[in-house]
Short mmCIF file of N, CA and C and ligand atoms in Angstrom, two decimals:
data_model
loop_
_atom_site.label_atom_id
_atom_site.label_comp_id
_atom_site.label_asym_id
_atom_site.label_seq_id
_atom_site.Cartn_x
_atom_site.Cartn_y
_atom_site.Cartn_z
N MET A 1 6.90 9.07 -19.25
CA MET A 1 6.93 7.99 -18.25
C MET A 1 5.56 7.78 -17.63
N GLU A 2 4.87 8.87 -17.28
CA GLU A 2 3.56 8.77 -16.62
C GLU A 2 2.54 8.05 -17.51
N LYS A 3 2.52 8.42 -18.79
CA LYS A 3 1.56 7.82 -19.72
C LYS A 3 1.85 6.34 -19.92
N MET A 4 3.14 6.01 -20.02
CA MET A 4 3.55 4.62 -20.22
C MET A 4 3.10 3.77 -19.03
N LEU A 5 3.32 4.30 -17.82
CA LEU A 5 2.97 3.55 -16.62
C LEU A 5 1.45 3.40 -16.50
N TYR A 6 0.73 4.47 -16.86
CA TYR A 6 -0.73 4.41 -16.83
C TYR A 6 -1.25 3.35 -17.82
N ALA A 7 -0.62 3.29 -18.99
CA ALA A 7 -1.02 2.30 -20.01
C ALA A 7 -0.78 0.88 -19.50
N GLU A 8 0.30 0.69 -18.78
CA GLU A 8 0.60 -0.63 -18.20
C GLU A 8 -0.45 -1.01 -17.15
N ALA A 9 -0.87 -0.03 -16.37
CA ALA A 9 -1.88 -0.28 -15.34
C ALA A 9 -3.22 -0.65 -15.99
N LEU A 10 -3.53 0.03 -17.07
CA LEU A 10 -4.79 -0.23 -17.79
C LEU A 10 -4.80 -1.64 -18.38
N LYS A 11 -3.65 -2.05 -18.91
CA LYS A 11 -3.53 -3.39 -19.49
C LYS A 11 -3.65 -4.44 -18.39
N ALA A 12 -2.98 -4.20 -17.28
CA ALA A 12 -3.00 -5.15 -16.17
C ALA A 12 -4.43 -5.33 -15.64
N ARG A 13 -5.19 -4.25 -15.66
CA ARG A 13 -6.55 -4.24 -15.12
C ARG A 13 -7.43 -5.35 -15.70
N GLU A 14 -7.11 -5.78 -16.89
CA GLU A 14 -7.89 -6.85 -17.54
C GLU A 14 -7.89 -8.12 -16.70
N ASN A 15 -6.87 -8.28 -15.86
CA ASN A 15 -6.78 -9.49 -15.03
C ASN A 15 -7.34 -9.31 -13.63
N ALA A 16 -7.97 -8.17 -13.38
CA ALA A 16 -8.54 -7.93 -12.04
C ALA A 16 -9.58 -9.00 -11.72
N TYR A 17 -9.61 -9.40 -10.45
CA TYR A 17 -10.62 -10.37 -10.00
C TYR A 17 -11.53 -9.63 -9.03
N ALA A 18 -12.64 -9.14 -9.55
CA ALA A 18 -13.53 -8.31 -8.73
C ALA A 18 -14.99 -8.69 -8.93
N PRO A 19 -15.34 -9.97 -8.66
CA PRO A 19 -16.71 -10.43 -8.91
C PRO A 19 -17.73 -9.83 -7.95
N PHE A 20 -17.28 -9.30 -6.83
CA PHE A 20 -18.22 -8.81 -5.81
C PHE A 20 -18.55 -7.34 -6.01
N SER A 21 -17.54 -6.52 -6.20
CA SER A 21 -17.78 -5.08 -6.39
C SER A 21 -17.98 -4.73 -7.86
N GLY A 22 -17.42 -5.53 -8.75
CA GLY A 22 -17.44 -5.18 -10.17
C GLY A 22 -16.51 -4.03 -10.49
N PHE A 23 -15.73 -3.57 -9.51
CA PHE A 23 -14.82 -2.43 -9.67
C PHE A 23 -13.42 -2.97 -9.94
N GLN A 24 -13.05 -2.98 -11.20
CA GLN A 24 -11.77 -3.58 -11.58
C GLN A 24 -10.66 -2.53 -11.58
N VAL A 25 -9.56 -2.86 -10.91
CA VAL A 25 -8.47 -1.91 -10.76
C VAL A 25 -7.15 -2.54 -11.21
N GLY A 26 -6.34 -1.73 -11.88
CA GLY A 26 -5.00 -2.16 -12.29
C GLY A 26 -3.98 -1.15 -11.79
N ALA A 27 -2.78 -1.63 -11.50
CA ALA A 27 -1.71 -0.75 -11.05
C ALA A 27 -0.41 -1.14 -11.74
N ALA A 28 0.47 -0.16 -11.87
CA ALA A 28 1.82 -0.43 -12.41
C ALA A 28 2.81 0.37 -11.58
N LEU A 29 3.83 -0.33 -11.11
CA LEU A 29 4.80 0.24 -10.18
C LEU A 29 6.18 0.27 -10.83
N LEU A 30 6.80 1.45 -10.81
CA LEU A 30 8.14 1.62 -11.39
C LEU A 30 9.17 1.59 -10.28
N THR A 31 10.11 0.66 -10.37
CA THR A 31 11.15 0.55 -9.34
C THR A 31 12.25 1.58 -9.61
N GLU A 32 13.09 1.78 -8.61
CA GLU A 32 14.17 2.76 -8.74
C GLU A 32 15.10 2.40 -9.90
N ASP A 33 15.27 1.10 -10.17
CA ASP A 33 16.16 0.71 -11.27
C ASP A 33 15.43 0.47 -12.59
N GLY A 34 14.18 0.99 -12.68
CA GLY A 34 13.52 1.03 -13.99
C GLY A 34 12.67 -0.17 -14.37
N GLN A 35 12.44 -1.08 -13.43
CA GLN A 35 11.57 -2.21 -13.77
C GLN A 35 10.12 -1.89 -13.44
N VAL A 36 9.19 -2.54 -14.14
CA VAL A 36 7.77 -2.30 -13.89
C VAL A 36 7.11 -3.59 -13.39
N TYR A 37 6.41 -3.47 -12.27
CA TYR A 37 5.62 -4.58 -11.73
C TYR A 37 4.16 -4.15 -11.75
N THR A 38 3.30 -5.01 -12.25
CA THR A 38 1.87 -4.67 -12.30
C THR A 38 1.12 -5.41 -11.20
N GLY A 39 -0.10 -4.95 -10.94
CA GLY A 39 -0.95 -5.60 -9.94
C GLY A 39 -2.42 -5.34 -10.25
N VAL A 40 -3.26 -6.18 -9.69
CA VAL A 40 -4.71 -6.01 -9.83
C VAL A 40 -5.37 -6.23 -8.47
N ASN A 41 -6.60 -5.77 -8.35
CA ASN A 41 -7.32 -6.10 -7.11
C ASN A 41 -7.82 -7.54 -7.20
N ILE A 42 -7.75 -8.22 -6.07
CA ILE A 42 -8.16 -9.62 -5.98
C ILE A 42 -9.12 -9.73 -4.80
N GLU A 43 -10.39 -9.89 -5.14
CA GLU A 43 -11.42 -9.93 -4.08
C GLU A 43 -11.60 -11.35 -3.57
N ASN A 44 -12.35 -11.45 -2.47
CA ASN A 44 -12.53 -12.75 -1.82
C ASN A 44 -13.93 -12.85 -1.25
N SER A 45 -14.46 -14.07 -1.21
CA SER A 45 -15.78 -14.32 -0.63
C SER A 45 -15.84 -13.80 0.81
N SER A 46 -14.72 -13.86 1.50
CA SER A 46 -14.59 -13.22 2.81
C SER A 46 -14.03 -11.82 2.50
N TYR A 47 -14.94 -10.85 2.38
CA TYR A 47 -14.58 -9.56 1.78
C TYR A 47 -13.30 -8.93 2.32
N GLY A 48 -13.09 -9.08 3.63
CA GLY A 48 -11.93 -8.44 4.25
C GLY A 48 -10.60 -9.01 3.79
N ALA A 49 -10.64 -10.15 3.11
CA ALA A 49 -9.39 -10.76 2.62
C ALA A 49 -8.99 -10.18 1.27
N THR A 50 -9.77 -9.25 0.76
CA THR A 50 -9.46 -8.61 -0.53
C THR A 50 -8.15 -7.85 -0.47
N ILE A 51 -7.41 -7.90 -1.58
CA ILE A 51 -6.19 -7.07 -1.69
C ILE A 51 -6.34 -6.12 -2.87
N CYS A 52 -5.91 -4.89 -2.67
CA CYS A 52 -6.01 -3.87 -3.72
C CYS A 52 -4.89 -4.05 -4.76
N ALA A 53 -5.12 -3.45 -5.91
CA ALA A 53 -4.16 -3.53 -7.02
C ALA A 53 -2.78 -2.97 -6.63
N GLU A 54 -2.79 -1.88 -5.87
CA GLU A 54 -1.53 -1.23 -5.49
C GLU A 54 -0.68 -2.17 -4.64
N ARG A 55 -1.32 -2.78 -3.64
CA ARG A 55 -0.55 -3.68 -2.77
C ARG A 55 -0.11 -4.93 -3.52
N THR A 56 -0.91 -5.41 -4.44
CA THR A 56 -0.48 -6.58 -5.24
C THR A 56 0.81 -6.26 -5.99
N ALA A 57 0.87 -5.08 -6.60
CA ALA A 57 2.08 -4.69 -7.35
C ALA A 57 3.27 -4.57 -6.40
N PHE A 58 3.05 -3.95 -5.25
CA PHE A 58 4.13 -3.80 -4.26
C PHE A 58 4.63 -5.17 -3.76
N VAL A 59 3.68 -6.04 -3.45
CA VAL A 59 4.06 -7.36 -2.91
C VAL A 59 4.89 -8.13 -3.94
N LYS A 60 4.50 -8.03 -5.20
CA LYS A 60 5.27 -8.71 -6.25
C LYS A 60 6.70 -8.16 -6.30
N ALA A 61 6.83 -6.84 -6.30
CA ALA A 61 8.15 -6.20 -6.43
C ALA A 61 9.02 -6.44 -5.20
N ILE A 62 8.43 -6.30 -4.04
CA ILE A 62 9.19 -6.45 -2.79
C ILE A 62 9.70 -7.89 -2.66
N SER A 63 8.85 -8.83 -3.05
CA SER A 63 9.25 -10.24 -2.93
C SER A 63 10.31 -10.62 -3.96
N GLU A 64 10.54 -9.75 -4.93
CA GLU A 64 11.63 -9.98 -5.89
C GLU A 64 12.88 -9.18 -5.49
N GLY A 65 12.82 -8.55 -4.31
CA GLY A 65 14.03 -7.90 -3.78
C GLY A 65 14.05 -6.39 -3.87
N HIS A 66 13.04 -5.77 -4.48
CA HIS A 66 13.04 -4.30 -4.61
C HIS A 66 12.58 -3.63 -3.32
N ARG A 67 13.16 -2.46 -3.07
CA ARG A 67 12.81 -1.72 -1.85
C ARG A 67 12.51 -0.25 -2.10
N LYS A 68 12.99 0.27 -3.23
CA LYS A 68 12.81 1.70 -3.52
C LYS A 68 12.05 1.85 -4.82
N PHE A 69 11.11 2.80 -4.81
CA PHE A 69 10.22 2.94 -5.96
C PHE A 69 10.08 4.39 -6.38
N LYS A 70 9.87 4.59 -7.68
CA LYS A 70 9.78 5.95 -8.22
C LYS A 70 8.33 6.40 -8.39
N ALA A 71 7.51 5.53 -8.96
CA ALA A 71 6.16 5.96 -9.32
C ALA A 71 5.21 4.78 -9.38
N LEU A 72 3.93 5.09 -9.16
CA LEU A 72 2.88 4.07 -9.26
C LEU A 72 1.69 4.68 -9.99
N ALA A 73 1.22 3.96 -11.01
CA ALA A 73 -0.01 4.39 -11.70
C ALA A 73 -1.12 3.44 -11.29
N VAL A 74 -2.30 3.98 -11.09
CA VAL A 74 -3.45 3.14 -10.73
C VAL A 74 -4.67 3.62 -11.48
N THR A 75 -5.45 2.65 -11.98
CA THR A 75 -6.62 3.02 -12.77
C THR A 75 -7.77 2.02 -12.61
N ALA A 76 -8.97 2.57 -12.66
CA ALA A 76 -10.18 1.74 -12.68
C ALA A 76 -10.90 1.98 -14.02
N GLY A 77 -10.14 2.40 -15.02
CA GLY A 77 -10.74 2.68 -16.32
C GLY A 77 -11.27 4.10 -16.36
N ASP A 78 -12.26 4.34 -17.22
CA ASP A 78 -12.66 5.73 -17.48
C ASP A 78 -13.87 6.22 -16.67
N GLU A 79 -14.38 5.37 -15.77
CA GLU A 79 -15.57 5.80 -15.03
C GLU A 79 -15.27 6.63 -13.80
N GLN A 80 -14.27 6.21 -13.06
CA GLN A 80 -13.97 6.86 -11.78
C GLN A 80 -12.47 6.82 -11.51
N GLU A 81 -11.95 7.91 -11.00
CA GLU A 81 -10.54 7.93 -10.61
C GLU A 81 -10.36 6.97 -9.43
N ALA A 82 -9.34 6.13 -9.52
CA ALA A 82 -9.06 5.20 -8.41
C ALA A 82 -7.96 5.81 -7.55
N LEU A 83 -8.34 6.31 -6.40
CA LEU A 83 -7.36 6.85 -5.46
C LEU A 83 -7.01 5.77 -4.44
N PRO A 84 -5.73 5.59 -4.15
CA PRO A 84 -5.33 4.54 -3.20
C PRO A 84 -6.04 4.68 -1.86
N CYS A 85 -6.48 3.54 -1.33
CA CYS A 85 -7.17 3.55 -0.03
C CYS A 85 -6.17 3.81 1.10
N GLY A 86 -6.68 4.01 2.29
CA GLY A 86 -5.82 4.33 3.44
C GLY A 86 -4.81 3.24 3.75
N ILE A 87 -5.24 1.99 3.65
CA ILE A 87 -4.32 0.88 3.95
C ILE A 87 -3.16 0.89 2.94
N CYS A 88 -3.49 1.07 1.67
CA CYS A 88 -2.44 1.10 0.64
C CYS A 88 -1.50 2.28 0.85
N ARG A 89 -2.03 3.42 1.23
CA ARG A 89 -1.18 4.59 1.45
C ARG A 89 -0.13 4.28 2.53
N GLN A 90 -0.59 3.72 3.64
CA GLN A 90 0.33 3.36 4.71
C GLN A 90 1.31 2.28 4.26
N PHE A 91 0.82 1.30 3.53
CA PHE A 91 1.66 0.18 3.05
C PHE A 91 2.79 0.72 2.18
N MET A 92 2.46 1.64 1.29
CA MET A 92 3.45 2.17 0.35
C MET A 92 4.42 3.14 1.04
N TYR A 93 3.91 3.85 2.04
CA TYR A 93 4.70 4.86 2.77
C TYR A 93 5.93 4.22 3.42
N GLU A 94 5.78 2.97 3.83
CA GLU A 94 6.89 2.22 4.44
C GLU A 94 8.13 2.25 3.54
N PHE A 95 7.92 2.20 2.24
CA PHE A 95 9.04 2.06 1.31
C PHE A 95 9.43 3.37 0.63
N SER A 96 8.46 4.18 0.25
CA SER A 96 8.79 5.36 -0.56
C SER A 96 7.81 6.51 -0.31
N PRO A 97 8.04 7.31 0.74
CA PRO A 97 7.15 8.45 0.99
C PRO A 97 7.10 9.44 -0.17
N GLU A 98 8.19 9.49 -0.95
CA GLU A 98 8.25 10.45 -2.07
C GLU A 98 7.66 9.88 -3.35
N LEU A 99 7.09 8.69 -3.29
CA LEU A 99 6.54 8.04 -4.48
C LEU A 99 5.59 8.96 -5.25
N GLU A 100 5.72 8.94 -6.57
CA GLU A 100 4.80 9.72 -7.42
C GLU A 100 3.59 8.84 -7.74
N ILE A 101 2.41 9.34 -7.40
CA ILE A 101 1.18 8.58 -7.63
C ILE A 101 0.44 9.16 -8.83
N ILE A 102 0.23 8.31 -9.82
CA ILE A 102 -0.40 8.74 -11.08
C ILE A 102 -1.81 8.15 -11.14
N THR A 103 -2.80 9.02 -11.22
CA THR A 103 -4.19 8.55 -11.27
C THR A 103 -4.95 9.32 -12.35
N GLY A 104 -6.16 8.87 -12.62
CA GLY A 104 -6.99 9.58 -13.59
C GLY A 104 -7.84 8.61 -14.38
N THR A 105 -8.72 9.18 -15.19
CA THR A 105 -9.62 8.35 -15.99
C THR A 105 -9.26 8.40 -17.47
N ASP A 106 -8.23 9.20 -17.77
CA ASP A 106 -7.89 9.41 -19.18
C ASP A 106 -6.40 9.73 -19.25
N GLU A 107 -5.69 8.99 -20.07
CA GLU A 107 -4.22 9.15 -20.08
C GLU A 107 -3.76 10.53 -20.54
N GLU A 108 -4.66 11.30 -21.11
CA GLU A 108 -4.30 12.67 -21.54
C GLU A 108 -4.48 13.67 -20.40
N ASN A 109 -5.15 13.26 -19.33
CA ASN A 109 -5.42 14.16 -18.20
C ASN A 109 -5.11 13.48 -16.88
N LEU A 110 -3.85 13.20 -16.66
CA LEU A 110 -3.49 12.45 -15.47
C LEU A 110 -3.24 13.38 -14.28
N ASN A 111 -3.55 12.89 -13.10
CA ASN A 111 -3.25 13.63 -11.87
C ASN A 111 -1.98 13.04 -11.26
N ILE A 112 -1.06 13.92 -10.93
CA ILE A 112 0.21 13.48 -10.34
C ILE A 112 0.31 14.08 -8.94
N ARG A 113 0.44 13.21 -7.96
CA ARG A 113 0.60 13.67 -6.58
C ARG A 113 1.69 12.83 -5.94
N THR A 114 2.31 13.35 -4.88
CA THR A 114 3.26 12.49 -4.16
C THR A 114 2.47 11.74 -3.09
N LEU A 115 3.03 10.60 -2.68
CA LEU A 115 2.39 9.83 -1.62
C LEU A 115 2.30 10.67 -0.35
N LYS A 116 3.33 11.48 -0.10
CA LYS A 116 3.32 12.35 1.07
C LYS A 116 2.13 13.30 1.07
N GLU A 117 1.73 13.75 -0.11
CA GLU A 117 0.56 14.62 -0.21
C GLU A 117 -0.70 13.84 0.18
N LEU A 118 -0.75 12.58 -0.24
CA LEU A 118 -1.94 11.75 0.04
C LEU A 118 -1.96 11.26 1.48
N LEU A 119 -0.77 11.16 2.07
CA LEU A 119 -0.67 10.68 3.46
C LEU A 119 0.30 11.56 4.24
N PRO A 120 -0.15 12.75 4.62
CA PRO A 120 0.74 13.61 5.40
C PRO A 120 1.01 12.98 6.77
N LEU A 121 2.19 13.15 7.28
CA LEU A 121 2.55 12.63 8.60
C LEU A 121 2.32 11.13 8.73
N GLY A 122 2.66 10.39 7.68
CA GLY A 122 2.53 8.92 7.74
C GLY A 122 3.45 8.33 8.78
N PHE A 123 3.13 7.13 9.20
CA PHE A 123 3.89 6.49 10.29
C PHE A 123 4.99 5.57 9.76
N ARG A 124 6.18 5.69 10.38
CA ARG A 124 7.26 4.73 10.13
C ARG A 124 7.98 4.49 11.45
N LEU A 125 8.28 3.25 11.74
CA LEU A 125 9.04 2.95 12.95
C LEU A 125 10.46 3.49 12.77
N GLU A 126 11.00 4.13 13.79
CA GLU A 126 12.40 4.55 13.76
C GLU A 126 13.25 3.31 14.00
N LYS A 127 14.07 2.96 13.02
CA LYS A 127 14.86 1.73 13.20
C LYS A 127 16.28 2.06 13.62
N1 THU B 1 -9.50 -0.96 -4.91
C1 THU B 1 -8.22 -1.03 -5.39
O1 THU B 1 -7.74 -2.11 -5.79
N2 THU B 1 -7.48 0.10 -5.43
C2 THU B 1 -7.97 1.36 -5.19
O2 THU B 1 -7.25 2.32 -5.38
C3 THU B 1 -9.35 1.50 -4.71
C4 THU B 1 -10.06 0.25 -4.36
C5 THU B 1 -10.35 -2.16 -4.97
C6 THU B 1 -10.66 -2.87 -3.70
C7 THU B 1 -11.95 -3.59 -4.06
O3 THU B 1 -11.63 -4.79 -4.72
C8 THU B 1 -12.62 -2.67 -5.06
O4 THU B 1 -11.61 -1.81 -5.53
C9 THU B 1 -13.77 -1.87 -4.51
O5 THU B 1 -13.41 -1.23 -3.35
#
């Protein structure tokens, strides 16, 4: 499952829009019921309006009605491991603190961590 999701993220990365940083990122998100949503980073001339690949994948899935997720793979290719930024960690924590995060530069050597490991004591409103 991890390798398959990583491969999907790598394929999605081809559509990244990153003319400013040149750092192209792809993500693939596995929903609880087995569907895969991909995402890419989309930069903007107003830099702060940029959205990361992870949030793009989440936004696509959430807007199609999904709320629970099993795993997310994220990749920037073979140069550097793409670890989710702080905003993405908090964004994802809202839905799935136990999410499995798959990262790495090579599908044969993937790093698997839970979102909780990446964001200990994350914030959620008590509803
Ligand atoms: N970026 C992501 O899309 N995901 C990450 O995990 C790390 C950073 C993007 C944001 C920006 O477009 C570029 O990478 C450089 O920071």
